[in-house]
Amino acid sequence: MLDGELSKFFDIEQGVPQGEIPALLGQLRNLQVLMLFSNKLTGNIPSELGDLRQLQVLLLSDNHLTGPIPLELGHLSALKELVLSGNQLSGHIPPQLGNLGALQDLYLSRNKLDGPIPPELGELAALTSLYLSNNQLTGPIPPALGKLAALQSLYLQGNQLSGPIPKELGALTELNVLWLYSNQLTGNIPPELGDLRRLQWLQLSENHLTVGGRKQN
């Protein structure tokens, strides 16, 4: 049996481990960093990882993980970095992720996630990077994302998002990168985006946007 006092750092990166993530890792109650990225791991993310209440970094990217994101990950109140990109995860983004008040980086890109972007993500006051690109997300961009005052990078491209660009995004005064291209967004480009004084990259191509009634390609 794994001893909860064994380690604060568990790292298997860019190696050859394969098979499923053992649920017993949930017994390492003092664990602060769990890195299993760039392996050949399969199966679901164990819900038991939600018991790692000291965890600050969880990197599971670039494996072959399937199934939903466990809602139990919303219990990880100390988590600062959650990286699940480059897998085959499916289902909706759990609204419970909005409980991660310490979270700074959320990477869910390059999966098969569908459904809407939960407005609860707008409660992540410490978030600086939000990557939801290249999934199958639908519905509107939640205006609640405009509450992410610390956000510097917002990547939503390569989905099936529809509706207008929320004017509330103009409140993201720390934003450097805004990529919304390759969606199904409609309506005018909100003039409030002109308030993004720190913005360096703006990508709105491949949508159905208009400016003064004229479509922008």
Short mmCIF file of C-alpha atoms in Angstrom, two decimals:
data_model
loop_
_atom_site.label_atom_id
_atom_site.label_comp_id
_atom_site.label_asym_id
_atom_site.label_seq_id
_atom_site.Cartn_x
_atom_site.Cartn_y
_atom_site.Cartn_z
CA MET A 1 0.00 0.00 0.00
CA LEU A 2 1.20 3.50 -0.82
CA ASP A 3 2.19 5.54 2.21
CA GLY A 4 0.72 9.04 2.37
CA GLU A 5 3.95 10.28 3.97
CA LEU A 6 6.15 8.90 1.17
CA SER A 7 6.50 11.83 -1.13
CA LYS A 8 5.48 15.34 -2.03
CA PHE A 9 6.61 14.94 -5.63
CA PHE A 10 5.71 12.16 -8.08
CA ASP A 11 7.14 12.53 -11.58
CA ILE A 12 7.03 10.15 -14.54
CA GLU A 13 7.46 12.27 -17.64
CA GLN A 14 8.25 11.41 -21.25
CA GLY A 15 8.90 7.81 -20.33
CA VAL A 16 7.37 4.50 -21.29
CA PRO A 17 4.81 3.82 -18.52
CA GLN A 18 1.52 2.62 -19.95
CA GLY A 19 -1.75 1.25 -18.69
CA GLU A 20 -4.12 3.03 -16.35
CA ILE A 21 -3.33 5.61 -13.68
CA PRO A 22 -3.52 3.68 -10.38
CA ALA A 23 -6.29 4.86 -8.09
CA LEU A 24 -3.91 4.19 -5.16
CA LEU A 25 -2.12 7.45 -5.97
CA GLY A 26 -5.05 9.08 -4.20
CA GLN A 27 -3.55 7.83 -0.92
CA LEU A 28 -0.47 10.08 -1.23
CA ARG A 29 -2.17 12.75 0.87
CA ASN A 30 0.91 15.00 1.13
CA LEU A 31 1.57 14.99 -2.61
CA GLN A 32 2.04 18.47 -4.06
CA VAL A 33 3.18 17.71 -7.64
CA LEU A 34 1.96 14.86 -9.87
CA MET A 35 3.48 14.75 -13.37
CA LEU A 36 2.61 11.87 -15.71
CA PHE A 37 2.65 13.69 -19.03
CA SER A 38 3.88 12.35 -22.40
CA ASN A 39 3.43 8.65 -21.65
CA LYS A 40 1.09 5.96 -22.98
CA LEU A 41 -1.42 6.01 -20.17
CA THR A 42 -4.96 4.86 -20.97
CA GLY A 43 -8.31 4.63 -19.25
CA ASN A 44 -10.07 7.17 -17.08
CA ILE A 45 -8.61 9.75 -14.73
CA PRO A 46 -9.24 8.22 -11.29
CA SER A 47 -11.73 10.15 -9.19
CA GLU A 48 -9.51 9.32 -6.20
CA LEU A 49 -7.08 12.03 -7.33
CA GLY A 50 -9.62 14.43 -5.87
CA ASP A 51 -8.43 13.30 -2.42
CA LEU A 52 -5.00 14.91 -2.93
CA ARG A 53 -5.89 18.10 -1.06
CA GLN A 54 -2.27 19.34 -0.94
CA LEU A 55 -1.79 18.97 -4.70
CA GLN A 56 -0.61 22.11 -6.48
CA VAL A 57 0.38 20.76 -9.92
CA LEU A 58 -1.36 18.01 -11.92
CA LEU A 59 0.13 17.32 -15.37
CA LEU A 60 -1.48 14.45 -17.31
CA SER A 61 -1.13 15.84 -20.83
CA ASP A 62 -0.26 13.97 -24.02
CA ASN A 63 -1.40 10.49 -23.05
CA HIS A 64 -4.35 8.40 -24.28
CA LEU A 65 -6.70 9.09 -21.40
CA THR A 66 -10.43 8.72 -22.07
CA GLY A 67 -13.73 9.33 -20.34
CA PRO A 68 -14.88 12.40 -18.46
CA ILE A 69 -12.95 14.85 -16.32
CA PRO A 70 -13.79 13.75 -12.76
CA LEU A 71 -15.87 16.33 -10.95
CA GLU A 72 -13.88 15.37 -7.83
CA LEU A 73 -10.96 17.40 -9.19
CA GLY A 74 -12.99 20.39 -8.04
CA HIS A 75 -12.00 19.46 -4.48
CA LEU A 76 -8.31 20.29 -5.09
CA SER A 77 -8.39 23.67 -3.38
CA ALA A 78 -4.58 24.09 -3.43
CA LEU A 79 -4.25 23.34 -7.16
CA LYS A 80 -2.42 25.98 -9.20
CA GLU A 81 -1.83 24.15 -12.49
CA LEU A 82 -4.16 21.62 -14.15
CA VAL A 83 -2.94 20.31 -17.52
CA LEU A 84 -5.02 17.61 -19.22
CA SER A 85 -4.46 18.61 -22.85
CA GLY A 86 -3.66 16.21 -25.67
CA ASN A 87 -5.79 13.26 -24.56
CA GLN A 88 -9.14 11.82 -25.66
CA LEU A 89 -11.21 13.10 -22.77
CA SER A 90 -14.93 13.44 -23.48
CA GLY A 91 -18.08 14.80 -21.91
CA HIS A 92 -18.69 18.22 -20.42
CA ILE A 93 -16.25 20.42 -18.53
CA PRO A 94 -17.30 20.00 -14.88
CA PRO A 95 -18.68 23.21 -13.34
CA GLN A 96 -16.94 22.08 -10.14
CA LEU A 97 -13.64 23.28 -11.62
CA GLY A 98 -14.89 26.75 -10.77
CA ASN A 99 -14.19 25.92 -7.12
CA LEU A 100 -10.41 25.88 -7.69
CA GLY A 101 -9.74 29.29 -6.22
CA ALA A 102 -5.93 28.98 -6.37
CA LEU A 103 -5.83 27.81 -10.01
CA GLN A 104 -3.56 29.84 -12.29
CA ASP A 105 -3.32 27.65 -15.41
CA LEU A 106 -6.08 25.47 -16.90
CA TYR A 107 -5.16 23.49 -20.03
CA LEU A 108 -7.89 21.28 -21.53
CA SER A 109 -7.04 21.70 -25.22
CA ARG A 110 -6.89 18.92 -27.83
CA ASN A 111 -9.48 16.58 -26.36
CA LYS A 112 -13.03 15.59 -27.31
CA LEU A 113 -14.83 17.70 -24.74
CA ASP A 114 -18.31 18.86 -25.72
CA GLY A 115 -21.18 20.89 -24.37
CA PRO A 116 -21.00 24.46 -23.09
CA ILE A 117 -18.20 26.31 -21.36
CA PRO A 118 -19.41 26.43 -17.74
CA PRO A 119 -19.87 30.01 -16.52
CA GLU A 120 -18.49 28.85 -13.17
CA LEU A 121 -15.01 29.16 -14.70
CA GLY A 122 -15.49 32.89 -14.28
CA GLU A 123 -15.00 32.39 -10.53
CA LEU A 124 -11.31 31.44 -10.99
CA ALA A 125 -9.97 34.76 -9.73
CA ALA A 126 -6.29 33.73 -9.88
CA LEU A 127 -6.44 32.28 -13.41
CA THR A 128 -3.84 33.63 -15.86
CA SER A 129 -4.10 31.04 -18.70
CA LEU A 130 -7.23 29.32 -20.04
CA TYR A 131 -6.77 26.84 -22.90
CA LEU A 132 -9.97 25.16 -24.15
CA SER A 133 -9.04 25.04 -27.83
CA ASN A 134 -9.54 22.19 -30.31
CA ASN A 135 -12.42 20.43 -28.64
CA GLN A 136 -16.09 20.13 -29.60
CA LEU A 137 -17.45 22.82 -27.29
CA THR A 138 -20.77 24.40 -28.24
CA GLY A 139 -22.97 27.27 -27.15
CA PRO A 140 -21.99 30.85 -26.34
CA ILE A 141 -18.86 32.21 -24.74
CA PRO A 142 -19.99 32.90 -21.15
CA PRO A 143 -19.97 36.61 -20.28
CA ALA A 144 -18.76 35.47 -16.83
CA LEU A 145 -15.29 34.97 -18.31
CA GLY A 146 -15.04 38.75 -18.22
CA LYS A 147 -14.58 38.48 -14.44
CA LEU A 148 -11.17 36.79 -14.82
CA ALA A 149 -9.24 39.92 -13.91
CA ALA A 150 -5.82 38.20 -13.87
CA LEU A 151 -6.26 36.40 -17.21
CA GLN A 152 -3.42 36.88 -19.70
CA SER A 153 -4.13 34.17 -22.31
CA LEU A 154 -7.52 32.95 -23.60
CA TYR A 155 -7.52 30.21 -26.24
CA LEU A 156 -10.97 29.06 -27.42
CA GLN A 157 -10.23 28.36 -31.09
CA GLY A 158 -11.17 25.22 -32.98
CA ASN A 159 -14.53 24.58 -31.34
CA GLN A 160 -18.17 25.05 -32.36
CA LEU A 161 -18.89 28.07 -30.20
CA SER A 162 -21.74 30.26 -31.40
CA GLY A 163 -23.40 33.57 -30.63
CA PRO A 164 -21.71 36.93 -30.14
CA ILE A 165 -18.37 37.76 -28.60
CA PRO A 166 -19.32 38.99 -25.11
CA LYS A 167 -18.60 42.66 -24.56
CA GLU A 168 -17.55 41.66 -21.03
CA LEU A 169 -14.25 40.35 -22.44
CA GLY A 170 -13.26 44.01 -22.73
CA ALA A 171 -12.79 44.01 -18.95
CA LEU A 172 -9.83 41.60 -19.18
CA THR A 173 -7.25 44.36 -18.89
CA GLU A 174 -4.31 41.96 -18.36
CA LEU A 175 -5.06 39.95 -21.51
CA ASN A 176 -2.18 39.47 -23.96
CA VAL A 177 -3.62 36.76 -26.23
CA LEU A 178 -7.23 36.28 -27.41
CA TRP A 179 -7.73 33.49 -29.94
CA LEU A 180 -11.34 32.79 -30.94
CA TYR A 181 -10.81 31.70 -34.54
CA SER A 182 -12.43 28.70 -36.23
CA ASN A 183 -15.75 28.77 -34.41
CA GLN A 184 -19.28 29.80 -35.41
CA LEU A 185 -19.36 33.19 -33.70
CA THR A 186 -21.76 35.81 -35.08
CA GLY A 187 -22.58 39.47 -34.67
CA ASN A 188 -20.42 42.55 -34.50
CA ILE A 189 -16.95 42.68 -33.01
CA PRO A 190 -17.61 44.47 -29.70
CA PRO A 191 -15.94 47.88 -29.46
CA GLU A 192 -15.11 47.05 -25.84
CA LEU A 193 -12.22 44.94 -27.13
CA GLY A 194 -10.53 48.27 -27.75
CA ASP A 195 -10.05 48.53 -23.99
CA LEU A 196 -7.60 45.60 -24.01
CA ARG A 197 -4.49 47.79 -23.89
CA ARG A 198 -2.11 44.89 -23.17
CA LEU A 199 -3.42 42.73 -26.02
CA GLN A 200 -0.72 41.56 -28.45
CA TRP A 201 -2.47 38.73 -30.36
CA LEU A 202 -6.10 38.91 -31.54
CA GLN A 203 -7.31 36.08 -33.81
CA LEU A 204 -10.98 36.12 -34.85
CA SER A 205 -10.74 34.51 -38.31
CA GLU A 206 -12.99 31.73 -39.62
CA ASN A 207 -16.18 32.84 -37.90
CA HIS A 208 -19.32 34.66 -39.11
CA LEU A 209 -18.55 38.03 -37.55
CA THR A 210 -19.64 41.36 -38.98
CA VAL A 211 -18.50 44.97 -38.69
CA GLY A 212 -21.21 47.46 -39.50
CA GLY A 213 -23.21 44.74 -41.21
CA ARG A 214 -20.30 43.46 -43.31
CA LYS A 215 -19.04 39.93 -42.76
CA GLN A 216 -15.38 39.51 -41.82
CA ASN A 217 -13.56 36.47 -43.21
#
